[in-house]
Every structure is written in structure tokens, then in C-alpha cells.
Amino acid sequence: MDRSDHELNILEQVSRVLSAGLDLEEGFERVMQLLSREMSVQRAALVLWDRGGEQLRTVASLGLTDAERQRGRYAPGEGVTGRVMQSGEPAVIEDLSKDPEFLNRTQARRLDAEGGVVSASGRAERLGFVCVPVVDGESVVGAISADLPFSSVERLHGDARLLRILAGAISQAIRVRELIQVEKDGWLEEKARLTDDLRDRYQFDNIIGTSPAMLDVLATIGQVAPSRATVLLLGETGCGKELIAKAIHYNSPRKDRALVRVNCGALSPQLLESELFGHVAGAFTGAVRDKIGRFEAADGGSIFLDEVGTLDPPLQVKLLRVLQEREFERVGDHVTRRVDVRVIAGTNLDLEEESRKGTFREDLYYRLNVVTVHLPPLRTRRSDIPELIDHFLDRYNRENAKTLSKMSGEVLNTLMRYPWPGNVRELENCIERAVVLSSADEFVESLLPLQVRMYAQQTRGEGSGRSLEALYGQVAERAVEEFGDAHGQVYDRVIHGVEKKLLGESLRLHRGVKTKTADFLGINRNTLNKKVRDLGIEGGEG
């Protein structure tokens, strides 16, 4: 093979190395290992301009130890390397041992008794030295140097020409690396900004709700967020389980890692198993490559399992194992994988009741039920509705460049009285719809959804019936008559009497299930249990 064919072969191999996606250091070392085989290169170094240190610094090498590489630093114009960097012209030295400008800054080369340079093989021989600039556009950004056995001046200059071509290819690799780094830095900056926005958005102070039921929720999640405890969120659809899950995560020590959400009711059991735990290639039809699951993606962070009550029995067993042992296998794999994931689960089902029926594993229920948070439906926290309306109006006015703001007392009264079966999500959709359809700043009844308008018309038509206000008045009059001689005790007797009847009727309505009764009344379940004990009310299944 003549020299030109040999050089083309080398360049083809170098191109394959540099296009393999390696980092700069590894890519350079592989190129130089190739040149070591094809051209007998003894040592090589890539030095780049360090703007921060105002010097040339060796960033990659072949045949140098870490200590020797650290010593490879040069000021502009200093030694052969500094001169090449400053002038942009290559340097070819026929005999290293006789060149006074060569500094041997790395101290990688030793001289024998006669002054010859000791080669990498340990023999004293005449070594040539080639140093070529690395150019990016109009600027010299570094240099590549190499020690080569001297055979002839023509051969050494031919090697220098080849190194200049390689320097151009490496310059492109450096340029690509810098572009990738700039993009990566921008992405990391954007990620940090978005993460900060998420933390700010899901601070407890930003969760809307000052009703007693919501204050109980906020107090509980404020205590549980810093811990590692598994959290079970119970509540009707649309009452804000995902919002609370995010608040727990972004106020925990795991806030810098991922929060992964999985809707367990949206996928078939087979797809959900793969989604949660991943699979290996060939595990089933269509599994053409390995895939990590959501638990692996959430390693170090949190996972929110929404609608966890819909899991089928085999998946319940796998989830129980993750909760107990923090380990699992991918579908079709036998390798056990361990993860550190905090589990936050949500459901609109009564898991205690489901476990009694046998549709949900009792041991899994107890594993999930470390800390339970009952989210109240919107109809039991009506005092929060005006603040929620203002919040959603601000958001959707801003997003849609609208100014809907004026609301009559009649419209507000309708929104306050409507039962909101879809909870906060339904209220949000109602406000967004009104903003989108509005053409002025006045919130009129025609902007409300049909079902809300129909409810308002129906309730207005029922005004002839006995009102609660009239009933309250009759109770008060009767109480004053009955307890007129119980001076100083009237208030306690009336309030306790009404409270006992109210709790008793509510328990009867919900067949003694205290979870549902507490949600209906808009109080915490612990509060309900205490009142049941204090008032001596019988019944209630817990």
C-alpha cells in the first residue's frame, strides 16, 4: 500500500472514531491509539486554550500519566506548543534532544547518558516532534503534538500534513462538543427555572382553601412532606389529589428529583405492568427493545399512582413487593432491580371497604395506608368557592387576554349553591368556559354551563317550600321554651343536641361508614371519631 492509500485508510478510520459519539478525551485517545498502530506515534497531546486560566492546558493525551498531563500547561508563545498556538503555523522538529526551544514541560521524556531521548519502548532513539494548530474558523483554539520515530525529513513532514488534516477533524469535534455543551447548559438552566417555578407553584401557601376541612389537609401534608412515608390520598374525582401529591413532593427532600405520575385506571393490566416496571426485548409481541418502567424513572424521587384502587390482583402483589422490599423485575426479565422511590397513591374508592369485599388486598391497603389524607369534596367547603373563582378568573383571563371580572350576587349565589359533583375540576372548567365565551367584563348567568343554569332555575322554582332558615328559627324558639330554666346551659344543650342528631343522621345515611360521613359533613375523620365518642353516638364502621 503506497503512502496516499495508507493515509486515506487512516483518515477513514479516524472519521469512524470521531462520529461514534464519544466524549472529546476518549475520542482523541482512540484516534491516537490508531495512529500509534499505523504511524508508530509514541506520545501525543491535545492542548486547548483555557479562557478562564488564560493558558493552554492539556485536555487529552496518549502515553502521558495524569501527573504528566497536569504539568502540560503553557502560556501563549511559550515553548514549541505556545509558539504554534500563537502563530497558527505548524512546527516540525527532527530531533527532540537537540532543539533548545523544546521545554519537555510534561517531563514525560527521559534522556540517556548520551543525550538521546528514551522512547516509549525504553530504547534511546532519535525522535521527531510535530505540533500542529487546531483552528476553529478564524481562531486558533489549541494544538495537537506527537512524538514520532525519525526515519527521514520527508516522512516527518508527511506525518505533519496528515496531522493537520486530523486537527481539522478534531476541531469539528470540539466545535460540536461546545455546541452540545451550550445546549446542555441552556437546558439545565431552563430545567432549574421550571423546577423553581414548580416549587413556588406548589408551596402550601399557594393551595387555595381556608375552610376547616382544607386547613386539616394542609396541616397533615405539611407534617408528612419531609418524611419518607407512603401517603394515601382519598377523595372524589376532581377534588385535587394530583395537586396535593405535587405539593408533598415539591416540599420534600426529593424535590430535585423526578415526580412521575401514572394513571392506573387508564391502561390494561398488561400494558400497565410494562409501564410500571418496564420490559426487556422479546418479552411480548411488539417489545423490540428494552424499556425502563416508571419506578426506575422515579428512582430517587416520587411516584404518584392515581386510581390505585383499580389495580388487578397480580399487579397488587407486585406493588406490595415494591413497597416492602423496594425491588422488582422487568417484564420478561429475571434480574432483580432496586429503587428508592416514595409512593403517593390516590383513589376515589373506599379501599377499606374494597379490602373487606376482597377486591383489594388487605396487606397492600395497610402498606399504602401509612398516612391517609382525606380530601373534602367542594360541596363541603363552600366557603372556599369565592377564592377559587377569583384564582381561576385571574389565570384564564391572563391566558386568553380577557377581562371577565364583574360578577353579580345572583351568579355568585348560584355558584355557591351548586353541588359540584365534579368538584374543583368542574368549577375550573366552568370558569374557563365563561372566560373563553365572554365578550365583556361582566360575568352573566348565560356564560354558565347548561347543567349549572338548569340547577339555578330549579332551585328558584322551589322557593315556596319550607326553608332551612325557617326551620332554624323554629328550633331556636322551641329550645328557649324548653330550656328557659337551665340558666347558663342553654347554648351547650342546644348545640350538643343538634350536633348529636346531625352526626347520627349522617352516619345512618352513609350506613355507618365514617370516611364517607366525614366527607359529607366536611370535617376531618379524627374529629368525627372524637365527637362520636364524646356524644355517645352508636354506630359507625370506621
Coordinates of C-alpha atoms in Angstrom, one line a residue:
M1 CA 0.0 0.0 0.0
D2 CA 1.5 3.4 -1.0
R3 CA 1.5 6.4 1.4
S4 CA -1.5 8.1 -0.1
D5 CA -3.6 5.0 0.2
H6 CA -2.3 4.4 3.7
E7 CA -3.3 8.0 4.7
L8 CA -6.8 7.6 3.2
N9 CA -7.2 4.4 5.2
I10 CA -6.2 6.2 8.4
L11 CA -8.5 9.1 7.7
E12 CA -11.4 6.8 7.1
Q13 CA -10.8 5.0 10.4
V14 CA -10.4 8.4 12.2
S15 CA -13.7 9.5 10.7
R16 CA -15.5 6.5 12.1
V17 CA -14.0 7.1 15.6
L18 CA -15.0 10.7 15.7
S19 CA -18.5 10.0 14.5
A20 CA -19.1 7.4 17.2
G21 CA -20.4 10.0 19.7
L22 CA -17.6 9.6 22.2
D23 CA -16.6 12.5 24.5
L24 CA -13.6 14.5 23.4
E25 CA -11.0 12.9 25.6
E26 CA -11.9 9.3 24.8
G27 CA -12.3 10.2 21.1
F28 CA -8.8 11.8 20.9
E29 CA -7.2 8.9 22.8
R30 CA -8.8 6.4 20.3
V31 CA -7.5 8.4 17.4
M32 CA -4.0 8.5 18.8
Q33 CA -4.1 4.8 19.6
L34 CA -4.9 4.3 15.9
L35 CA -2.0 6.5 14.9
S36 CA 0.2 4.6 17.3
R37 CA -0.6 1.4 15.4
E38 CA -0.4 2.9 11.9
M39 CA 2.3 5.6 12.3
S40 CA 4.2 4.4 15.4
V41 CA 3.2 7.6 17.3
Q42 CA 4.9 7.4 20.7
R43 CA 3.2 10.1 22.7
A44 CA 0.5 12.7 21.8
A45 CA -1.3 15.5 23.5
L46 CA -4.3 17.8 22.7
V47 CA -3.9 21.2 24.3
L48 CA -6.7 23.7 24.3
W49 CA -7.0 27.4 25.2
D50 CA -8.4 27.8 28.7
R51 CA -10.1 31.2 28.8
G52 CA -10.6 31.1 32.5
G53 CA -6.9 30.4 33.2
E54 CA -5.5 32.4 30.3
Q55 CA -3.3 29.5 29.3
L56 CA -3.0 26.4 27.2
R57 CA -4.0 23.2 29.0
T58 CA -3.6 19.6 28.1
V59 CA -7.1 18.0 28.0
A60 CA -6.4 14.6 26.4
S61 CA -3.3 12.6 25.7
L62 CA -1.7 9.3 24.8
G63 CA 1.3 7.9 26.7
L64 CA 1.1 10.5 29.5
T65 CA 0.3 9.8 33.1
D66 CA -2.3 12.0 34.9
A67 CA 0.5 13.9 36.7
E68 CA 2.4 14.5 33.4
R69 CA -0.8 15.7 31.8
Q70 CA -1.4 18.2 34.6
R71 CA 2.1 19.6 34.0
G72 CA 1.2 20.2 30.4
R73 CA 0.3 23.9 30.7
Y74 CA 1.7 26.7 28.5
A75 CA 1.5 30.5 28.2
P76 CA 0.9 31.9 24.7
G77 CA 4.2 31.9 22.8
E78 CA 5.9 29.6 25.5
G79 CA 7.9 26.7 24.1
V80 CA 7.0 25.0 20.8
T81 CA 3.4 24.4 21.7
G82 CA 2.8 28.0 22.8
R83 CA 4.5 29.3 19.6
V84 CA 2.3 27.1 17.4
M85 CA -0.8 28.4 19.2
Q86 CA 0.3 32.0 18.9
S87 CA 1.4 31.9 15.3
G88 CA -1.1 29.3 13.9
E89 CA 1.8 27.7 12.0
P90 CA 2.9 24.0 12.5
A91 CA 6.3 23.1 13.9
V92 CA 8.4 20.1 12.8
I93 CA 11.4 19.1 14.9
E94 CA 13.7 16.5 13.5
D95 CA 15.5 15.7 16.8
L96 CA 13.9 16.5 20.2
S97 CA 17.2 16.1 22.1
K98 CA 18.8 18.9 20.1
D99 CA 16.1 21.5 20.0
P100 CA 16.6 24.3 22.6
E101 CA 13.0 25.5 22.3
F102 CA 11.5 22.2 23.3
L103 CA 10.6 22.5 27.0
N104 CA 9.6 18.9 27.9
R105 CA 7.1 20.6 30.3
T106 CA 5.3 17.3 31.0
Q107 CA 8.6 15.6 31.9
A108 CA 7.4 12.6 30.1
R109 CA 10.6 12.2 28.0
R110 CA 13.9 11.0 29.6
L111 CA 17.4 11.4 28.1
D112 CA 20.0 8.6 28.2
A113 CA 23.7 9.1 29.1
E114 CA 24.5 10.2 25.5
G115 CA 21.6 12.7 25.5
G116 CA 19.3 10.6 23.3
V117 CA 15.6 10.6 24.0
V118 CA 14.3 7.3 25.6
S119 CA 11.4 6.1 23.6
A120 CA 8.2 4.5 25.0
S121 CA 9.8 1.1 24.4
G122 CA 12.7 2.0 26.7
R123 CA 15.3 2.4 24.0
A124 CA 17.2 5.5 23.2
E125 CA 16.4 6.6 19.7
R126 CA 16.1 9.7 17.6
L127 CA 12.5 11.0 18.0
G128 CA 10.9 13.7 15.8
F129 CA 8.2 16.1 17.1
V130 CA 5.3 17.5 15.2
C131 CA 2.9 20.2 16.6
V132 CA 0.0 21.5 14.5
P133 CA -2.6 24.2 15.3
V134 CA -6.3 23.4 16.0
V135 CA -8.2 26.1 14.1
D136 CA -11.9 27.0 14.6
G137 CA -12.9 29.5 11.9
E138 CA -10.5 32.4 12.2
S139 CA -9.3 31.5 15.7
V140 CA -6.6 29.1 16.9
V141 CA -8.1 27.3 19.8
G142 CA -5.4 24.7 20.6
A143 CA -2.7 22.4 19.3
I144 CA -2.0 18.7 18.7
S145 CA 1.5 17.4 19.3
A146 CA 3.0 14.0 18.7
D147 CA 6.4 12.2 19.1
L148 CA 7.3 10.0 16.1
P149 CA 10.3 7.9 15.3
F150 CA 12.6 9.8 12.8
S151 CA 13.2 8.0 9.6
S152 CA 13.5 10.8 7.1
V153 CA 12.7 14.5 6.8
E154 CA 10.2 13.8 4.0
R155 CA 8.4 11.2 6.2
L156 CA 8.2 13.6 9.1
H157 CA 6.8 16.4 7.1
G158 CA 4.3 14.0 5.5
D159 CA 3.2 13.0 9.0
A160 CA 2.8 16.7 9.8
R161 CA 0.5 17.2 6.8
L162 CA -1.6 14.2 7.9
L163 CA -1.8 15.6 11.5
R164 CA -3.0 18.9 10.2
I165 CA -5.9 17.2 8.4
L166 CA -6.7 15.3 11.6
A167 CA -6.6 18.6 13.6
G168 CA -9.3 19.9 11.3
A169 CA -11.5 16.9 12.0
I170 CA -10.8 17.2 15.7
S171 CA -11.6 20.9 15.5
Q172 CA -15.0 20.0 14.2
A173 CA -15.5 17.5 17.1
I174 CA -14.5 20.3 19.5
R175 CA -17.0 22.6 17.9
V176 CA -19.8 20.1 18.1
R177 CA -18.9 19.4 21.8
E178 CA -19.1 23.2 22.5
L179 CA -22.5 23.5 20.8
I180 CA -23.8 20.5 22.7
Q181 CA -22.5 21.9 25.9
V182 CA -24.1 25.3 25.2
E183 CA -27.4 23.5 24.5
K184 CA -27.0 21.3 27.6
D185 CA -26.2 24.4 29.8
G186 CA -29.3 26.1 28.4
W187 CA -31.4 23.0 29.0
L188 CA -30.1 22.7 32.6
E189 CA -30.8 26.4 33.2
E190 CA -34.3 26.0 31.8
K191 CA -34.8 22.9 33.9
A192 CA -33.7 24.7 37.0
R193 CA -36.1 27.6 36.2
L194 CA -39.0 25.3 35.6
T195 CA -38.2 23.4 38.8
D196 CA -38.1 26.6 40.8
D197 CA -41.4 27.6 39.2
L198 CA -42.9 24.2 40.2
R199 CA -41.6 24.6 43.8
D200 CA -43.1 28.1 44.0
R201 CA -46.4 27.0 42.5
Y202 CA -46.9 24.0 44.8
Q203 CA -45.9 25.7 48.0
F204 CA -48.5 25.0 50.7
D205 CA -49.3 28.8 50.9
N206 CA -50.4 28.6 47.2
I207 CA -53.0 25.9 47.8
I208 CA -56.4 27.6 47.9
G209 CA -58.6 26.8 50.8
T210 CA -59.2 28.3 54.3
S211 CA -62.2 26.1 55.2
P212 CA -61.6 23.9 58.3
A213 CA -61.5 20.7 56.2
M214 CA -58.8 22.2 53.9
L215 CA -56.8 23.5 56.9
D216 CA -56.8 20.0 58.3
V217 CA -55.5 18.7 54.9
L218 CA -52.7 21.3 54.7
A219 CA -51.7 20.6 58.3
T220 CA -51.4 16.9 57.6
I221 CA -49.4 17.2 54.4
G222 CA -47.2 19.8 56.0
Q223 CA -46.1 17.3 58.6
V224 CA -45.8 14.3 56.2
A225 CA -44.0 16.0 53.3
P226 CA -40.5 16.0 54.8
S227 CA -40.7 12.3 55.7
R228 CA -40.2 9.1 53.6
A229 CA -43.7 7.8 54.5
T230 CA -46.1 6.4 51.9
V231 CA -49.2 8.7 51.5
L232 CA -52.7 7.6 50.5
L233 CA -54.9 10.4 49.2
L234 CA -58.6 9.6 49.4
G235 CA -61.2 11.8 47.7
E236 CA -63.7 12.1 44.9
T237 CA -62.7 12.6 41.3
G238 CA -61.7 16.2 40.7
C239 CA -61.0 17.2 44.3
G240 CA -57.3 17.8 43.8
K241 CA -55.4 14.6 44.6
E242 CA -52.7 15.3 42.0
L243 CA -52.2 18.9 43.3
I244 CA -51.7 17.6 46.8
A245 CA -49.3 14.9 45.5
K246 CA -47.2 17.6 43.8
A247 CA -47.3 19.7 46.9
I248 CA -46.0 16.8 49.0
H249 CA -43.2 16.0 46.5
Y250 CA -42.0 19.6 45.9
N251 CA -41.9 20.3 49.7
S252 CA -39.9 17.1 50.4
P253 CA -36.1 16.4 50.3
R254 CA -36.8 14.7 47.0
K255 CA -37.9 17.9 45.3
D256 CA -34.8 18.0 43.0
R257 CA -35.6 14.5 41.5
A258 CA -38.5 13.4 39.4
L259 CA -42.2 13.2 40.3
V260 CA -43.6 10.5 38.0
R261 CA -47.4 10.2 37.6
V262 CA -49.2 7.0 36.5
N263 CA -53.0 6.7 36.0
C264 CA -53.5 3.1 36.9
G265 CA -57.1 3.1 35.5
A266 CA -56.1 4.3 32.0
L267 CA -54.3 1.2 30.8
S268 CA -55.0 -2.5 30.5
P269 CA -53.3 -4.7 33.2
Q270 CA -50.7 -6.0 30.7
L271 CA -49.7 -2.5 29.5
L272 CA -49.8 -1.1 33.0
E273 CA -47.3 -3.8 34.2
S274 CA -44.9 -2.8 31.5
E275 CA -45.5 0.9 32.2
L276 CA -44.8 0.5 35.9
F277 CA -41.9 -2.0 35.8
G278 CA -40.5 -1.9 32.3
H279 CA -39.8 -4.8 30.0
V280 CA -36.9 -6.5 28.1
A281 CA -36.8 -7.0 24.4
G282 CA -38.8 -10.1 23.3
A283 CA -40.9 -10.1 26.5
F284 CA -44.1 -9.9 24.4
T285 CA -45.2 -9.1 20.8
G286 CA -44.0 -5.6 20.0
A287 CA -41.3 -5.4 22.7
V288 CA -38.5 -4.8 20.2
R289 CA -36.2 -3.1 22.7
D290 CA -35.6 -2.8 26.5
K291 CA -37.7 -0.2 28.2
I292 CA -37.4 1.2 31.7
G293 CA -40.5 1.5 33.8
R294 CA -42.0 4.4 35.7
F295 CA -40.5 3.1 39.0
E296 CA -37.0 3.2 37.6
A297 CA -37.7 6.7 36.1
A298 CA -38.7 7.9 39.5
D299 CA -35.6 6.4 41.3
G300 CA -34.6 8.9 44.0
G301 CA -37.8 10.8 43.6
S302 CA -41.6 10.1 44.0
I303 CA -44.2 8.3 42.1
F304 CA -47.9 9.2 42.2
L305 CA -50.2 6.2 41.5
D306 CA -53.5 7.7 40.7
E307 CA -56.6 5.4 40.8
V308 CA -54.6 2.8 42.6
G309 CA -57.8 1.0 43.6
T310 CA -58.3 -0.2 40.0
L311 CA -55.2 -2.4 40.0
D312 CA -55.9 -6.1 39.3
P313 CA -54.7 -8.7 41.8
P314 CA -51.4 -9.8 40.1
L315 CA -50.3 -6.1 39.9
Q316 CA -51.3 -5.6 43.6
V317 CA -48.9 -8.3 44.5
K318 CA -46.0 -6.7 42.6
L319 CA -46.8 -3.3 44.1
L320 CA -46.8 -4.8 47.5
R321 CA -43.3 -6.2 46.9
V322 CA -42.0 -2.8 45.8
L323 CA -43.4 -1.2 48.9
Q324 CA -42.0 -3.9 51.2
E325 CA -38.6 -4.7 49.5
R326 CA -38.1 -1.7 47.1
E327 CA -37.3 -4.2 44.4
F328 CA -38.9 -5.7 41.2
E329 CA -38.1 -7.4 37.9
R330 CA -38.9 -6.0 34.4
V331 CA -41.5 -8.0 32.4
G332 CA -39.7 -10.9 30.8
D333 CA -36.5 -10.5 32.9
H334 CA -35.0 -12.4 35.9
V335 CA -32.7 -9.6 37.0
T336 CA -33.9 -8.0 40.3
R337 CA -33.7 -4.2 40.3
R338 CA -33.8 -2.0 43.4
V339 CA -35.2 1.5 43.6
D340 CA -35.5 4.3 46.1
V341 CA -39.0 5.7 45.4
R342 CA -41.5 7.4 47.6
V343 CA -45.0 6.2 46.8
I344 CA -48.0 8.6 46.9
A345 CA -51.2 6.8 45.9
G346 CA -54.7 8.3 45.2
T347 CA -58.1 6.8 44.8
N348 CA -61.8 7.7 44.8
L349 CA -62.7 4.3 46.2
D350 CA -63.0 3.3 49.8
L351 CA -60.1 0.9 50.0
E352 CA -61.1 -0.2 53.5
E353 CA -64.4 -1.3 52.1
E354 CA -62.8 -2.8 49.0
S355 CA -60.5 -4.9 51.1
R356 CA -63.4 -6.2 53.1
K357 CA -65.1 -7.2 49.9
G358 CA -61.9 -9.0 48.8
T359 CA -61.3 -6.9 45.7
F360 CA -58.3 -5.1 47.1
R361 CA -55.5 -6.9 49.1
E362 CA -55.8 -6.1 52.8
D363 CA -52.0 -6.2 53.2
L364 CA -51.5 -3.8 50.4
Y365 CA -54.1 -1.5 51.8
Y366 CA -52.2 -1.4 55.1
R367 CA -48.9 -0.7 53.3
L368 CA -50.4 2.2 51.4
N369 CA -52.3 3.5 54.5
V370 CA -49.3 4.7 56.4
V371 CA -50.6 8.3 56.3
T372 CA -54.0 8.9 54.9
V373 CA -55.2 12.3 53.7
H374 CA -59.0 12.7 53.1
L375 CA -59.6 15.4 50.6
P376 CA -63.0 17.0 51.1
P377 CA -65.4 17.4 48.1
L378 CA -66.1 21.0 47.1
R379 CA -69.7 20.9 48.3
T380 CA -68.4 20.5 51.9
R381 CA -66.0 23.5 51.6
R382 CA -68.3 26.1 50.0
S383 CA -66.5 28.9 51.8
D384 CA -63.5 28.3 49.5
I385 CA -65.5 28.8 46.3
P386 CA -65.2 32.6 46.0
E387 CA -61.4 32.4 46.4
L388 CA -61.2 29.6 43.8
I389 CA -63.4 31.6 41.4
D390 CA -61.0 34.6 41.7
H391 CA -58.0 32.3 41.2
F392 CA -59.4 30.7 38.0
L393 CA -60.6 34.0 36.6
D394 CA -57.1 35.5 37.0
R395 CA -55.5 32.5 35.3
Y396 CA -57.8 32.2 32.3
N397 CA -58.2 36.0 31.8
R398 CA -54.4 36.1 31.6
E399 CA -54.2 33.1 29.2
N400 CA -57.0 34.3 26.9
A401 CA -56.3 38.1 27.1
K402 CA -59.8 38.7 28.5
T403 CA -61.1 40.9 31.4
L404 CA -64.1 39.0 32.8
S405 CA -64.3 40.1 36.4
K406 CA -67.7 41.6 37.4
M407 CA -70.0 39.0 39.0
S408 CA -73.5 39.7 40.3
G409 CA -74.6 38.4 43.6
E410 CA -77.1 36.2 41.9
V411 CA -74.4 34.4 39.8
L412 CA -72.2 34.0 42.8
N413 CA -75.1 32.6 44.8
T414 CA -75.7 30.1 42.0
L415 CA -72.1 29.0 42.0
M416 CA -72.1 28.8 45.8
R417 CA -75.3 26.6 45.9
Y418 CA -74.5 24.2 43.0
P419 CA -73.4 20.8 44.4
W420 CA -70.3 20.5 42.0
P421 CA -70.3 16.7 41.5
G422 CA -67.0 17.1 39.6
N423 CA -65.5 19.1 42.4
V424 CA -62.8 21.7 41.9
R425 CA -62.0 20.4 38.4
E426 CA -65.6 21.0 37.3
L427 CA -65.5 24.6 38.8
E428 CA -62.3 25.3 37.0
N429 CA -63.8 24.1 33.7
C430 CA -66.9 26.2 34.3
I431 CA -64.8 29.4 34.9
E432 CA -62.5 28.7 31.9
R433 CA -65.6 28.2 29.7
A434 CA -67.1 31.5 30.9
V435 CA -63.8 33.4 30.2
V436 CA -63.5 32.0 26.7
L437 CA -67.1 32.8 25.8
S438 CA -67.1 36.2 27.3
S439 CA -67.2 39.4 25.2
A440 CA -67.2 41.9 28.1
D441 CA -66.1 42.1 31.7
E442 CA -69.4 41.2 33.2
F443 CA -70.0 37.5 34.3
V444 CA -73.6 36.9 33.4
E445 CA -75.6 33.7 34.0
S446 CA -75.7 32.8 30.3
L447 CA -71.9 32.1 30.5
L448 CA -72.5 29.2 32.9
P449 CA -72.8 25.6 31.7
L450 CA -76.2 24.3 31.0
Q451 CA -76.4 22.0 34.0
V452 CA -75.5 24.8 36.3
R453 CA -78.2 27.1 34.8
M454 CA -80.8 24.4 35.0
Y455 CA -79.9 23.8 38.7
A456 CA -80.3 27.6 39.3
Q457 CA -83.8 27.6 37.7
Q458 CA -84.8 24.5 39.6
T459 CA -83.8 25.9 43.0
R460 CA -85.5 29.2 42.3
G461 CA -88.8 27.3 41.5
E462 CA -88.6 25.5 44.8
G463 CA -88.8 28.7 46.9
S464 CA -92.3 28.0 48.2
G465 CA -91.1 25.0 50.3
R466 CA -90.1 25.3 53.9
S467 CA -86.7 27.0 54.1
L468 CA -83.9 26.0 56.4
E469 CA -83.9 29.5 57.8
A470 CA -87.5 28.9 59.0
L471 CA -86.6 25.6 60.5
Y472 CA -83.6 27.0 62.3
G473 CA -86.0 29.7 63.8
Q474 CA -88.5 27.0 65.0
V475 CA -85.6 25.1 66.7
A476 CA -84.4 28.2 68.4
E477 CA -87.9 29.2 69.7
R478 CA -88.6 25.7 70.9
A479 CA -85.2 25.5 72.7
V480 CA -85.7 28.8 74.5
E481 CA -89.1 27.5 75.7
E482 CA -87.8 24.1 76.8
F483 CA -84.6 25.2 78.5
G484 CA -85.7 28.5 79.9
D485 CA -85.0 27.3 83.5
A486 CA -81.5 26.0 82.6
H487 CA -79.7 29.3 83.0
G488 CA -76.1 29.2 81.7
Q489 CA -76.6 25.9 79.9
V490 CA -78.9 26.7 77.0
Y491 CA -76.2 27.1 74.4
D492 CA -74.4 23.8 75.2
R493 CA -77.6 21.8 75.4
V494 CA -79.0 23.1 72.1
I495 CA -75.7 22.8 70.2
H496 CA -74.8 19.4 71.6
G497 CA -78.3 18.2 70.9
V498 CA -78.4 19.4 67.3
E499 CA -74.8 18.1 66.7
K500 CA -75.7 14.6 68.0
K501 CA -78.7 14.4 65.8
L502 CA -76.8 15.7 62.8
L503 CA -74.0 13.2 63.2
G504 CA -76.4 10.4 63.9
E505 CA -78.5 11.1 60.8
S506 CA -75.3 11.5 58.7
L507 CA -74.0 8.1 59.9
R508 CA -77.3 6.5 59.2
L509 CA -77.4 8.0 55.7
H510 CA -73.9 6.6 54.9
R511 CA -74.6 3.2 56.6
G512 CA -72.1 3.9 59.4
V513 CA -69.1 4.4 57.1
K514 CA -67.2 7.2 58.9
T515 CA -65.0 8.1 56.0
K516 CA -68.0 9.0 53.8
T517 CA -69.7 10.6 56.7
A518 CA -66.7 12.9 57.5
D519 CA -66.5 13.9 53.8
F520 CA -70.3 14.6 53.7
L521 CA -70.0 16.8 56.8
G522 CA -66.8 18.5 55.7
I523 CA -64.9 17.6 58.8
N524 CA -61.8 15.5 59.5
R525 CA -62.3 11.8 60.2
N526 CA -60.4 12.1 63.5
T527 CA -62.7 15.0 64.5
L528 CA -65.8 12.8 63.7
N529 CA -64.4 9.9 65.8
K530 CA -63.9 12.2 68.8
K531 CA -67.3 13.7 68.5
V532 CA -68.9 10.2 68.2
R533 CA -67.1 9.2 71.4
D534 CA -67.8 12.4 73.3
L535 CA -71.5 12.5 72.4
G536 CA -72.1 8.8 72.9
I537 CA -73.4 8.1 69.4
E538 CA -73.7 4.5 68.5
G539 CA -72.9 3.0 65.0
G540 CA -70.2 3.6 62.5
E541 CA -67.9 1.2 60.8
G542 CA -64.7 3.2 61.0

